[in-house]
């Protein structure tokens, strides 16, 4: 992908200066919008297209065939069928998975008679294949004062990989992967250098072939070097090795000046620190990520489910409470446990023990099974030992769907499940959440310093003392905007507070959070916020990198119509 000789400053020929119509002038208080006079003419776009080797893609929304005058029943039916699968969206240069931000402008669920509008989709994507394409796009966006977006897979729940009237660099096709030996003061062992477009399953499979495994998500298609690792990264391997961000050894990145930089613990260390956990789309365009790859071993896994049929509420919540009380014993053995609760079901699906013998994993769950039996619960339970992490992943991790929900989250302090009083309060909180027909998911981990070893990064410190990332969700309905906003507010005003009251000084996982979270700077970044802001200022002097709830995003306001302008004083960062 990239010759190793391309080093710092190699792109200086392109170094980006402030445009002649300086960005400080009042006309630049807002980004140039497609309906404005400042929007580049067709000939300017064509010249730009040539400068990026013809890789400029004008957006045609994915669901165009679902609306007049381009309606095509067959294509539209097929699109609707696959709309909740990630692959339908990440293959497109503009589609994305967070339904709230689609704003109903073009999807398979609105009336055919309603014409497609570009709405929050980017206008153009540059299908980049070289760092120069990235730098030229940054330069063009700066010169023409156009909103800039980094788009990888479009998984982001806060719509951070899309934007009205924007141009994006689209990193999806950067698929190089190279395994190597790494040795420095902090880590000696196997590593993999991943192009920015590598997705979880691609890394899993490539590592597997070499007897290795890598930390990535339950969703096989998240962008490993993109928002996933940059934002933290939870995984079935977390309690063994730490978060995704804890694995990173080095980034190659094109900063807001168009410079190609290498960032690690010796060089551009501030940028390395910020990119590793401080949030995607904020400090620069990542070109590659080099992360630890671990020796694969046998992996034990289990699943345990029951429904509320025939059991009382009391019994259900006693079972839930008992399970939660066991979490510290479970995660401290290197195990991650994923538990989904609805108002009618309990499902641990799966519990994963990398390198944990089956008998050991079974002994960890045994007290839970005993208690369920004592409570008269008819549960389903299966456990198995696999030869590799990939085998366990392919067999026991359920299929994930997208565009079906709205989310909120809170990192649950470990102390909550270690005190019987707080544990009981947690159960009450879960009752509150489930009573609103929301789901309550816990991703139980131990990513403390004892697990991660010597790492240096901007991961939200709340992760280090958390027993679980709790994720709440409510069902999404495409044609009910008013009701969806009510559900959004329910999340902000009732569901997240029901959990955050148990640990108000903790925080939330920035990649799977409520974008209306009050005091989000602290909640998502903790005490790192001001440092991250100053690092951003250094590497993004032209303020190109914006994403809702990203560091520094309070400086901008995106109006309902999609126009992006400088905020007035303490103005909110989005109008909804
Ligand atoms: C179905 C589903 C399952 C998920 N499962 C998990 C999970 O198991 N564990 C977990 O931790 N998270 C999970 N997530 C959340 C996921 O980590 C985030 O959505 C993450 O932001 C995805 O990153 P991406 O690059 O794939 O997505 P995108 O939406 O393309 O990008 C996300 C953000 O990263 C930025 N970005 C992307 N590429 C780059 C780059 N090269 N340089 C700089 N910035 C970049 C974008 O600008 C945007 O701000 C899941 C999300 C979904 C929708
Ligand atoms: C950019 O150029 C290529 C090759 O000439 C062309 O196929 C493509 O349609 C152009 N993109 C735009 C947006 O005009
Ligand atoms: C979102 O939808 C509303 C209502 O149709 C519309 O007024 C607004 O302009 C839309 N925003 C964008 C960015 O398209
Ligand atoms: C993007 O570029 C890749 C090669 O880098 C190519 O395979 C793919 O077809 C391109 N996609 C579009 C939509 O231009
Ligand atoms: C996490 O597990 C490690 C290893 O078992 C243990 O030393 C550490 O105390 C645990 N972390 C916390 C926060 O208890
Ligand atoms: C327990 O559940 C299984 C199927 O899930 C069912 O076949 C069985 O009859 C149930 N037993 C009792 C005692 O309810
Ligand atoms: C539960 O685990 C068993 C044993 O590995 C597996 O066969 C089954 O598919 C798993 N069930 C689910 C729902 O993942
Ligand atoms: C459970 O929640 C669903 C929606 O998720 C709702 O339709 C149903 O009525 C609820 N059932 C009970 C028993 O509360
Ligand atoms: C800033 O304030 C001015 C004057 O009150 C107003 O016209 C403008 O819309 C505001 N802009 C934003 C982004 O809030």
XYZ file of C-alpha atoms and ligand atoms in Angstrom:
741
model
C 0.000 0.000 0.000
C 2.535 2.491 1.133
C 6.231 2.384 0.570
C 8.176 2.492 3.780
C 10.216 5.337 2.431
C 7.301 7.757 2.668
C 8.202 9.621 5.800
C 7.291 12.729 7.686
C 7.071 15.736 5.464
C 6.871 13.716 2.259
C 3.637 15.460 1.447
C 4.937 18.884 2.298
C 4.612 19.844 -1.337
C 0.925 19.856 -0.570
C 1.165 21.448 2.833
C -2.066 23.213 3.401
C -2.110 26.929 3.978
C -5.141 28.886 5.017
C -7.101 29.836 1.931
C -6.836 33.328 0.494
C -10.358 34.110 1.695
C -9.023 33.463 5.175
C -10.884 31.094 7.444
C -10.982 33.799 10.104
C -13.170 36.042 7.964
C -16.840 36.273 8.823
C -17.915 34.667 5.558
C -16.297 31.525 6.862
C -18.295 31.390 10.054
C -20.234 28.699 8.229
C -19.046 25.915 5.949
C -19.899 26.525 2.342
C -23.159 24.698 1.624
C -24.116 23.251 -1.800
C -26.791 25.918 -2.288
C -24.335 28.778 -1.564
C -22.540 30.891 -4.188
C -19.201 29.786 -2.775
C -19.855 26.139 -3.753
C -17.313 25.075 -6.406
C -18.443 24.987 -10.025
C -18.596 21.784 -12.044
C -15.298 22.605 -13.717
C -13.626 23.033 -10.340
C -14.969 19.668 -9.201
C -13.773 18.090 -12.443
C -10.294 19.503 -12.020
C -10.238 18.217 -8.457
C -11.404 14.812 -9.679
C -8.471 14.692 -12.080
C -6.076 15.628 -9.308
C -7.224 12.556 -7.343
C -6.877 10.223 -10.327
C -10.597 10.192 -11.151
C -11.528 8.799 -7.747
C -14.200 11.368 -6.906
C -17.586 9.682 -6.447
C -20.756 11.792 -6.513
C -23.269 10.443 -4.024
C -26.227 8.489 -5.283
C -28.049 7.431 -2.101
C -28.338 3.689 -1.711
C -32.143 3.734 -1.586
C -32.603 5.862 -4.705
C -34.483 2.959 -6.327
C -37.088 3.169 -3.544
C -38.311 6.618 -4.562
C -39.828 8.451 -7.506
C -38.761 9.045 -10.199
C -36.254 6.158 -9.971
C -38.491 3.624 -8.270
C -37.705 -0.008 -9.066
C -39.740 -2.478 -7.022
C -37.379 -5.398 -7.382
C -34.263 -3.483 -6.355
C -36.084 -1.694 -3.564
C -37.528 -4.892 -2.091
C -34.070 -6.381 -2.057
C -32.654 -3.284 -0.364
C -35.368 -3.360 2.297
C -34.643 -7.030 2.914
C -30.961 -6.345 3.623
C -31.257 -2.894 5.208
C -30.525 -4.180 8.715
C -27.285 -5.854 7.621
C -24.032 -3.863 7.862
C -22.696 -5.087 4.499
C -25.431 -3.341 2.579
C -24.176 -0.020 3.895
C -20.398 -0.267 4.150
C -20.084 -1.258 0.513
C -21.643 2.041 -0.482
C -19.618 5.243 -0.645
C -22.202 7.168 1.384
C -24.703 5.015 3.273
C -24.490 4.685 7.032
C -26.125 2.686 9.788
C -27.400 5.177 12.388
C -31.052 5.620 11.430
C -31.586 8.816 13.411
C -29.190 10.718 11.157
C -30.721 9.516 7.897
C -33.498 11.965 8.747
C -35.849 9.994 6.485
C -34.464 11.599 3.323
C -33.861 8.350 1.399
C -34.556 4.861 2.741
C -36.762 1.891 1.792
C -39.373 2.747 4.428
C -40.709 6.115 3.296
C -43.354 6.561 0.587
C -42.242 6.017 -2.985
C -43.779 9.363 -3.874
C -41.368 11.213 -1.580
C -38.310 11.978 -3.733
C -34.853 11.144 -2.413
C -32.866 14.022 -1.018
C -29.184 14.033 -0.184
C -29.911 15.279 3.355
C -27.156 14.132 5.690
C -25.362 12.010 3.115
C -22.005 13.381 2.004
C -22.103 15.010 -1.456
C -18.890 13.459 -2.664
C -16.524 10.724 -1.543
C -12.940 10.319 -2.612
C -12.231 6.618 -2.937
C -8.665 7.023 -1.717
C -5.838 4.619 -2.512
C -2.805 6.780 -1.674
C -1.958 9.226 1.124
C -1.696 11.893 -1.555
C -5.398 11.449 -2.347
C -6.111 12.143 1.309
C -3.878 15.191 1.454
C -5.379 16.617 -1.749
C -8.876 16.175 -0.373
C -7.920 17.934 2.846
C -6.402 20.731 0.807
C -9.482 21.054 -1.396
C -11.842 21.098 1.587
C -9.723 23.751 3.276
C -9.437 25.958 0.204
C -13.150 25.814 -0.546
C -14.290 25.822 3.073
C -16.253 22.600 2.620
C -17.264 20.298 5.445
C -14.877 17.346 5.613
C -15.672 13.788 6.759
C -13.685 10.615 7.246
C -15.794 7.666 6.205
C -14.727 4.089 6.703
C -17.612 1.618 7.200
C -20.422 3.947 8.327
C -20.973 2.008 11.576
C -20.838 5.089 13.769
C -23.897 5.396 16.003
C -23.579 9.186 16.223
C -23.449 9.780 12.485
C -19.821 10.887 12.751
C -18.956 9.361 9.392
C -21.511 11.381 7.440
C -22.435 15.030 7.015
C -24.705 17.271 4.968
C -22.895 19.105 2.188
C -19.620 17.367 2.935
C -16.800 15.750 1.023
C -15.382 12.565 2.504
C -12.284 10.498 2.209
C -13.517 6.945 1.954
C -10.983 4.561 3.458
C -12.850 1.282 2.935
C -10.634 -0.026 0.140
C -7.365 0.332 2.097
C -7.060 -3.376 2.738
C -3.343 -4.053 3.180
C -2.396 -6.282 6.063
C 1.113 -7.260 7.034
C 2.303 -9.296 10.017
C 5.613 -8.501 11.642
C 7.733 -8.884 14.719
C 7.793 -5.870 16.983
C 10.298 -5.073 19.634
C 10.671 -1.978 21.727
C 10.904 -0.978 25.361
C 7.201 -1.623 25.861
C 6.328 -4.664 23.780
C 8.105 -7.526 22.118
C 6.014 -9.897 20.082
C 3.887 -10.299 17.005
C 2.135 -7.326 15.442
C 0.035 -6.550 12.395
C 0.062 -3.413 10.303
C -3.480 -2.865 9.068
C -4.666 -0.534 6.337
C -7.333 1.901 7.510
C -10.070 -0.072 5.732
C -9.434 -3.438 7.406
C -12.532 -4.803 9.135
C -12.601 -7.036 12.194
C -13.256 -10.334 10.447
C -10.492 -9.707 7.904
C -7.997 -9.298 10.731
C -9.419 -12.331 12.566
C -9.029 -14.509 9.490
C -5.574 -13.263 8.513
C -4.338 -13.699 12.088
C -5.937 -17.131 12.347
C -3.974 -18.370 9.335
C -0.795 -17.515 11.224
C -1.815 -19.027 14.561
C -2.547 -15.584 15.963
C -5.570 -13.596 17.128
C -6.368 -9.905 17.377
C -8.659 -7.743 19.499
C -11.745 -6.611 17.590
C -15.477 -6.435 18.170
C -18.425 -8.784 18.253
C -19.586 -7.199 15.030
C -17.326 -8.764 12.392
C -17.398 -5.712 10.128
C -16.435 -2.737 12.300
C -13.424 -0.779 11.080
C -10.571 -2.038 13.211
C -8.150 0.807 12.468
C -11.015 3.322 12.174
C -13.477 4.340 14.844
C -13.262 1.032 16.675
C -9.692 1.201 18.001
C -9.576 5.007 17.975
C -12.629 5.109 20.245
C -11.703 2.311 22.662
C -12.843 -1.033 21.283
C -14.596 -3.688 23.346
C -14.032 -7.317 22.481
C -14.353 -10.865 23.744
C -10.591 -10.678 24.285
C -10.657 -7.540 26.476
C -10.196 -9.189 29.877
C -7.141 -11.018 28.528
C -5.378 -8.174 26.664
C -7.234 -4.897 27.307
C -9.247 -2.748 24.916
C -8.670 -2.327 21.187
C -6.899 0.977 21.814
C -4.566 -0.746 24.280
C -3.174 -2.911 21.463
C -1.986 -0.067 19.249
C 1.764 0.276 18.735
C 1.850 2.824 15.933
C -0.314 4.943 13.683
C 0.429 6.356 10.261
C -1.687 9.426 9.826
C -2.239 12.391 7.563
C -2.796 15.411 9.760
C -4.846 18.531 9.078
C -1.869 20.157 7.351
C -1.555 17.287 4.885
C 1.582 15.958 6.539
C 2.142 12.225 6.653
C 3.194 11.367 10.206
C 4.182 8.296 12.136
C 2.955 8.345 15.713
C 4.133 5.940 18.387
C 5.556 6.106 21.891
C 8.752 7.769 20.707
C 7.602 9.991 17.863
C 4.612 12.359 17.763
C 3.716 10.824 21.088
C 0.913 13.265 21.805
C -0.835 12.289 18.579
C -0.301 8.593 19.341
C -1.839 9.085 22.773
C -4.866 10.970 21.395
C -5.580 8.591 18.515
C -5.511 5.617 20.868
C -8.874 6.016 22.552
C -9.547 9.736 22.123
C -12.167 9.174 19.418
C -12.261 8.679 15.640
C -12.415 11.466 13.069
C -10.826 14.081 15.307
C -7.031 14.405 15.011
C -6.147 13.282 11.509
C -6.836 10.682 8.843
C -5.382 7.368 9.935
C -3.627 5.600 7.086
C -2.561 2.485 8.963
C -2.538 1.064 12.452
C 0.018 -1.365 13.807
C -1.361 -3.378 16.703
C -0.378 -6.312 18.835
C -1.246 -9.752 17.510
C -1.409 -12.470 20.134
C -0.611 -16.168 20.040
C -3.842 -18.048 19.503
C -4.824 -20.799 21.956
C -7.893 -22.844 22.683
C -10.920 -20.758 23.571
C -13.788 -21.871 25.774
C -17.198 -20.387 25.332
C -20.692 -20.864 26.600
C -24.185 -19.553 26.184
C -26.950 -19.501 28.771
C -30.499 -18.340 28.119
C -33.990 -18.436 29.563
C -37.274 -16.649 29.058
C -39.727 -15.272 31.574
C -42.399 -17.764 30.531
C -43.737 -19.386 33.678
C -41.531 -17.471 36.100
C -42.330 -14.442 38.227
C -40.771 -11.008 37.958
C -39.181 -11.576 41.340
C -37.492 -14.758 40.153
C -36.294 -13.115 36.958
C -34.615 -10.243 38.789
C -33.161 -12.516 41.471
C -31.492 -14.471 38.686
C -30.218 -11.278 37.050
C -28.867 -9.997 40.357
C -27.087 -13.237 41.106
C -25.457 -13.265 37.682
C -24.250 -9.681 38.155
C -22.826 -10.501 41.589
C -20.555 -13.133 39.973
C -19.043 -10.834 37.330
C -15.823 -9.915 39.174
C -14.931 -13.595 39.640
C -15.628 -14.244 35.974
C -13.791 -11.344 34.324
C -10.727 -11.597 36.543
C -9.995 -14.965 34.937
C -9.586 -13.289 31.524
C -13.195 -13.880 30.516
C -15.573 -11.489 28.765
C -19.290 -11.997 29.229
C -21.967 -10.515 27.048
C -25.462 -10.497 28.537
C -28.654 -9.278 26.860
C -31.775 -8.605 28.913
C -35.225 -7.769 27.615
C -38.510 -7.655 29.473
C -38.990 -11.315 28.540
C -35.526 -12.863 28.295
C -32.067 -13.376 29.727
C -29.203 -14.361 27.418
C -25.485 -14.710 28.057
C -24.422 -14.978 24.451
C -21.571 -15.757 24.640
C -19.207 -15.870 27.582
C -15.695 -16.183 26.153
C -12.581 -17.494 27.859
C -9.524 -17.146 25.624
C -6.956 -19.570 26.953
C -9.330 -20.614 29.727
C -9.768 -24.410 29.921
C -13.369 -25.520 29.543
C -13.482 -26.978 33.048
C -12.375 -23.626 34.448
C -15.016 -21.690 32.511
C -17.643 -24.183 33.633
C -16.572 -23.753 37.245
C -17.025 -19.998 36.880
C -20.610 -20.351 35.668
C -21.522 -23.217 37.981
C -22.710 -21.080 40.918
C -25.002 -19.248 38.473
C -26.462 -22.491 37.102
C -27.012 -23.766 40.655
C -28.830 -20.607 41.623
C -30.992 -20.708 38.476
C -31.929 -24.305 39.276
C -32.709 -23.361 42.870
C -34.957 -20.597 41.546
C -36.787 -23.138 39.352
C -35.599 -21.633 36.080
C -35.632 -23.875 33.010
C -32.571 -22.572 31.233
C -30.739 -23.567 28.069
C -27.004 -23.949 28.440
C -24.260 -25.060 26.083
C -20.521 -24.870 26.472
C -17.710 -25.890 24.204
C -13.960 -25.685 23.856
C -12.699 -24.500 20.474
C -9.303 -24.820 18.846
C -9.097 -21.120 18.088
C -10.665 -17.760 18.713
C -12.029 -17.608 15.161
C -13.799 -20.963 15.602
C -15.469 -19.760 18.771
C -16.377 -16.431 17.176
C -17.964 -18.081 14.146
C -19.956 -20.540 16.251
C -21.100 -18.596 19.298
C -21.347 -14.911 18.433
C -24.852 -13.984 17.301
C -25.456 -12.114 14.045
C -25.679 -8.350 14.571
C -28.237 -6.137 12.895
C -28.080 -2.389 12.301
C -30.481 0.506 11.927
C -32.890 -1.116 14.353
C -32.370 0.835 17.561
C -31.241 3.941 19.407
C -28.622 3.630 22.102
C -27.324 4.992 25.370
C -24.601 3.745 27.646
C -22.822 4.003 30.974
C -19.681 2.369 32.310
C -20.697 0.573 35.485
C -18.119 0.878 38.284
C -16.949 -2.433 39.644
C -17.735 -1.299 43.185
C -21.446 -1.391 42.328
C -21.554 -5.170 41.975
C -19.219 -5.663 44.927
C -21.625 -4.171 47.471
C -24.927 -5.941 48.104
C -26.675 -2.635 48.624
C -25.499 -1.149 45.323
C -26.125 -4.433 43.570
C -29.726 -4.240 44.653
C -29.916 -0.684 43.356
C -28.512 -1.915 40.038
C -31.348 -4.422 39.852
C -33.823 -1.599 40.433
C -32.172 0.357 37.621
C -32.467 -2.607 35.287
C -36.156 -2.901 36.212
C -36.631 0.746 35.261
C -34.951 0.214 31.892
C -36.774 -3.012 30.987
C -40.131 -1.565 32.046
C -39.738 0.966 29.218
C -39.428 -1.901 26.712
C -35.747 -1.128 26.316
C -33.023 -3.758 26.234
C -30.205 -3.778 28.753
C -26.878 -5.234 27.644
C -23.770 -5.684 29.739
C -20.339 -6.169 28.251
C -18.515 -7.405 31.338
C -14.745 -6.924 31.307
C -11.675 -6.247 33.373
C -9.449 -3.819 31.454
C -7.536 -2.566 34.461
C -3.790 -1.848 34.392
C -3.095 -5.366 35.649
C -4.563 -6.665 32.405
C -3.282 -4.082 29.914
C 0.258 -3.757 31.213
C 2.176 -0.606 30.338
C 0.014 1.341 27.904
C -0.078 5.050 27.162
C -3.321 6.282 25.667
C -6.412 8.462 25.964
C -8.937 5.725 26.738
C -11.643 7.100 29.012
C -10.217 6.340 32.478
C -13.670 5.160 33.602
C -13.038 1.934 31.656
C -10.217 0.967 34.012
C -12.445 0.641 37.063
C -15.568 -0.569 35.266
C -17.028 -4.045 35.581
C -19.160 -3.559 32.488
C -20.083 -1.298 29.639
C -23.865 -1.157 29.910
C -25.735 -0.490 26.703
C -29.409 0.365 26.568
C -31.467 0.439 23.414
C -34.967 1.234 22.250
C -36.556 0.014 19.047
C -36.225 2.210 15.960
C -39.208 2.824 13.681
C -38.448 4.542 10.394
C -41.667 6.418 9.830
C -42.199 7.762 13.359
C -39.880 10.785 13.728
C -41.789 12.355 16.597
C -42.007 9.135 18.562
C -38.320 8.473 17.882
C -37.364 11.838 19.356
C -39.458 10.951 22.417
C -37.554 7.674 22.721
C -34.310 9.601 22.316
C -35.312 11.885 25.184
C -36.415 8.898 27.255
C -32.893 7.545 26.846
C -31.325 10.842 27.900
C -33.679 11.726 30.716
C -34.578 8.383 32.196
C -32.736 5.294 30.998
C -29.109 6.455 31.100
C -29.669 8.335 34.399
C -31.149 5.158 35.902
C -27.698 3.617 35.554
C -25.427 6.665 35.804
C -26.850 7.485 39.255
C -25.007 4.362 40.470
C -21.646 5.846 39.458
C -22.056 9.496 38.506
C -18.292 10.069 38.270
C -17.812 7.181 35.865
C -18.484 7.815 32.174
C -19.734 6.252 28.988
C -18.212 4.468 26.005
C -17.979 7.145 23.316
C -18.573 4.720 20.434
C -21.846 3.370 21.809
C -23.413 6.241 23.662
C -26.285 8.690 23.817
C -25.300 11.663 21.657
C -27.521 13.871 23.829
C -25.523 12.916 26.928
C -25.295 15.961 29.226
C -21.739 16.974 30.116
C -20.534 14.645 27.371
C -16.990 16.015 27.428
C -16.461 14.499 30.857
C -18.678 11.469 30.294
C -16.905 10.349 27.101
C -13.326 11.533 27.678
C -12.991 12.010 31.448
C -10.073 14.053 32.721
C -8.350 13.760 29.312
C -10.679 16.228 27.640
C -8.661 19.461 27.801
C -5.431 17.733 26.794
C -7.173 16.116 23.844
C -8.522 19.499 22.812
C -5.093 21.059 22.721
C -3.635 18.115 20.781
C -6.454 18.459 18.288
C -5.703 22.171 17.916
C -2.084 21.347 17.112
C -2.776 18.740 14.410
C -5.998 20.225 13.035
C -5.277 23.959 12.770
C -7.839 24.431 9.968
C -10.610 22.772 12.006
C -11.327 20.172 9.368
C -12.186 17.260 11.622
C -15.650 17.468 13.116
C -17.988 14.801 14.456
C -20.928 15.047 16.811
C -19.546 14.573 20.370
C -15.972 14.403 19.048
C -13.392 16.451 20.933
C -13.750 20.127 19.991
C -17.163 19.654 18.389
C -18.747 22.178 20.754
C -17.100 24.862 18.608
C -19.568 24.057 15.818
C -23.325 23.827 15.482
C -25.048 21.789 12.810
C -28.510 23.124 12.140
C -31.545 21.024 11.397
C -31.110 21.799 7.721
C -27.548 20.485 7.816
C -25.659 23.784 7.717
C -22.535 23.745 9.864
C -21.509 27.008 11.538
C -19.321 28.199 14.363
C -21.155 28.001 17.670
C -22.155 31.136 19.489
C -20.673 31.048 22.959
C -22.024 28.005 24.722
C -24.489 27.109 21.980
C -25.333 23.451 21.735
C -23.565 21.450 19.061
C -26.609 20.089 17.286
C -30.109 21.347 16.780
C -32.676 18.598 16.944
C -23.525 -3.386 14.554
C -22.452 -2.715 15.347
C -21.690 -3.481 16.210
C -20.684 -2.904 16.947
N -19.925 -3.694 17.756
C -18.935 -3.149 18.478
C -18.123 -3.940 19.325
O -18.273 -5.151 19.419
N -17.179 -3.316 20.056
C -16.979 -1.978 19.985
O -16.115 -1.467 20.680
N -17.716 -1.214 19.189
C -18.684 -1.760 18.437
N -19.437 -0.967 17.636
C -19.184 0.472 17.609
C -18.018 0.792 16.675
O -16.802 0.602 17.351
C -18.131 2.237 16.227
O -19.296 2.406 15.481
C -16.927 2.696 15.442
O -16.953 4.101 15.370
C -16.875 2.109 14.058
O -15.763 2.561 13.355
P -15.722 2.474 11.758
O -14.449 3.062 11.336
O -16.063 1.104 11.362
O -16.993 3.344 11.364
P -17.236 4.750 10.655
O -18.655 5.054 10.958
O -16.845 4.725 9.246
O -16.285 5.739 11.433
C -16.453 5.960 12.811
C -15.681 7.184 13.264
O -14.286 6.975 13.081
C -13.771 7.922 12.178
N -12.807 7.235 11.315
C -13.022 6.142 10.550
N -11.889 5.830 9.880
C -10.957 6.734 10.239
C -9.600 6.965 9.879
N -8.962 6.197 8.996
N -8.939 7.986 10.446
C -9.554 8.798 11.336
N -10.845 8.647 11.698
C -11.525 7.630 11.158
C -14.961 8.479 11.411
O -14.717 9.765 10.948
C -16.018 8.455 12.493
O -15.831 9.561 13.345
C -20.455 -1.518 16.861
C -21.232 -0.749 15.997
C -22.212 -1.336 15.240
C -23.037 -0.490 14.316
C -14.253 11.403 -11.817
O -13.562 10.907 -12.920
C -13.822 9.557 -13.262
C -12.895 9.123 -14.347
O -12.862 10.038 -15.330
C -15.280 9.429 -13.630
O -15.602 8.077 -13.917
C -16.145 9.925 -12.473
O -17.506 9.880 -12.808
C -15.746 11.338 -12.090
N -16.477 11.754 -10.892
C -17.275 12.806 -10.871
C -17.965 13.099 -9.584
O -17.471 13.474 -11.824
C -34.285 16.799 8.081
O -35.689 16.710 7.872
C -36.390 17.912 8.105
C -37.865 17.608 7.971
O -38.147 17.023 6.730
C -35.922 18.998 7.147
O -36.544 20.208 7.446
C -34.422 19.164 7.277
O -33.940 20.078 6.313
C -33.736 17.823 7.089
N -32.292 17.974 7.282
C -31.430 17.626 6.335
C -29.992 17.777 6.657
O -31.781 17.200 5.254
C -12.833 2.269 -5.170
O -11.499 1.870 -5.439
C -11.288 0.475 -5.414
C -9.824 0.207 -5.675
O -9.019 1.036 -4.887
C -12.146 -0.186 -6.471
O -11.996 -1.591 -6.390
C -13.612 0.178 -6.262
O -14.396 -0.334 -7.308
C -13.777 1.686 -6.201
N -15.177 1.985 -5.879
C -15.855 3.008 -6.383
C -17.282 3.149 -6.007
O -15.314 3.832 -7.090
C -8.480 -7.574 37.021
O -7.886 -8.832 36.953
C -6.524 -8.820 37.327
C -5.937 -10.162 36.981
O -6.729 -11.188 37.443
C -6.442 -8.479 38.805
O -5.086 -8.437 39.224
C -7.068 -7.105 39.013
O -7.122 -6.805 40.392
C -8.459 -7.055 38.421
N -8.895 -5.668 38.353
C -9.644 -5.056 39.214
C -10.033 -3.653 38.938
O -10.031 -5.611 40.211
C -37.899 -26.798 29.643
O -37.732 -26.222 28.320
C -37.658 -27.176 27.298
C -37.424 -26.471 25.973
O -36.782 -25.234 26.136
C -38.955 -27.978 27.251
O -38.804 -28.977 26.280
C -39.227 -28.596 28.616
O -40.485 -29.206 28.601
C -39.202 -27.564 29.720
N -39.323 -28.212 30.995
C -40.069 -27.724 31.969
C -40.049 -28.533 33.239
O -40.696 -26.719 31.857
C -24.378 -21.941 21.918
O -23.194 -22.733 21.958
C -23.280 -23.934 21.229
C -22.036 -24.744 21.530
O -20.896 -24.101 21.016
C -23.462 -23.616 19.754
O -23.577 -24.811 19.024
C -24.702 -22.783 19.585
O -24.819 -22.377 18.236
C -24.646 -21.549 20.472
N -25.902 -20.844 20.389
C -25.998 -19.584 19.956
C -27.345 -19.004 19.927
O -25.026 -18.951 19.627
C -41.874 -6.011 26.235
O -41.301 -5.083 25.328
C -41.855 -5.139 24.029
C -41.068 -4.202 23.148
O -39.700 -4.444 23.250
C -43.317 -4.771 24.104
O -43.893 -4.852 22.830
C -44.042 -5.705 25.066
O -45.347 -5.287 25.265
C -43.348 -5.767 26.408
N -43.911 -6.851 27.176
C -44.098 -6.817 28.478
C -44.611 -8.062 29.096
O -43.858 -5.827 29.150
C -25.425 32.946 16.284
O -26.123 34.086 16.714
C -26.691 34.868 15.670
C -27.290 36.120 16.275
O -28.042 35.808 17.421
C -27.724 34.039 14.899
O -28.254 34.767 13.827
C -27.037 32.786 14.372
O -27.980 31.941 13.745
C -26.345 32.008 15.503
N -25.613 30.925 14.948
C -25.595 29.715 15.520
C -24.773 28.703 14.833
O -26.195 29.449 16.538
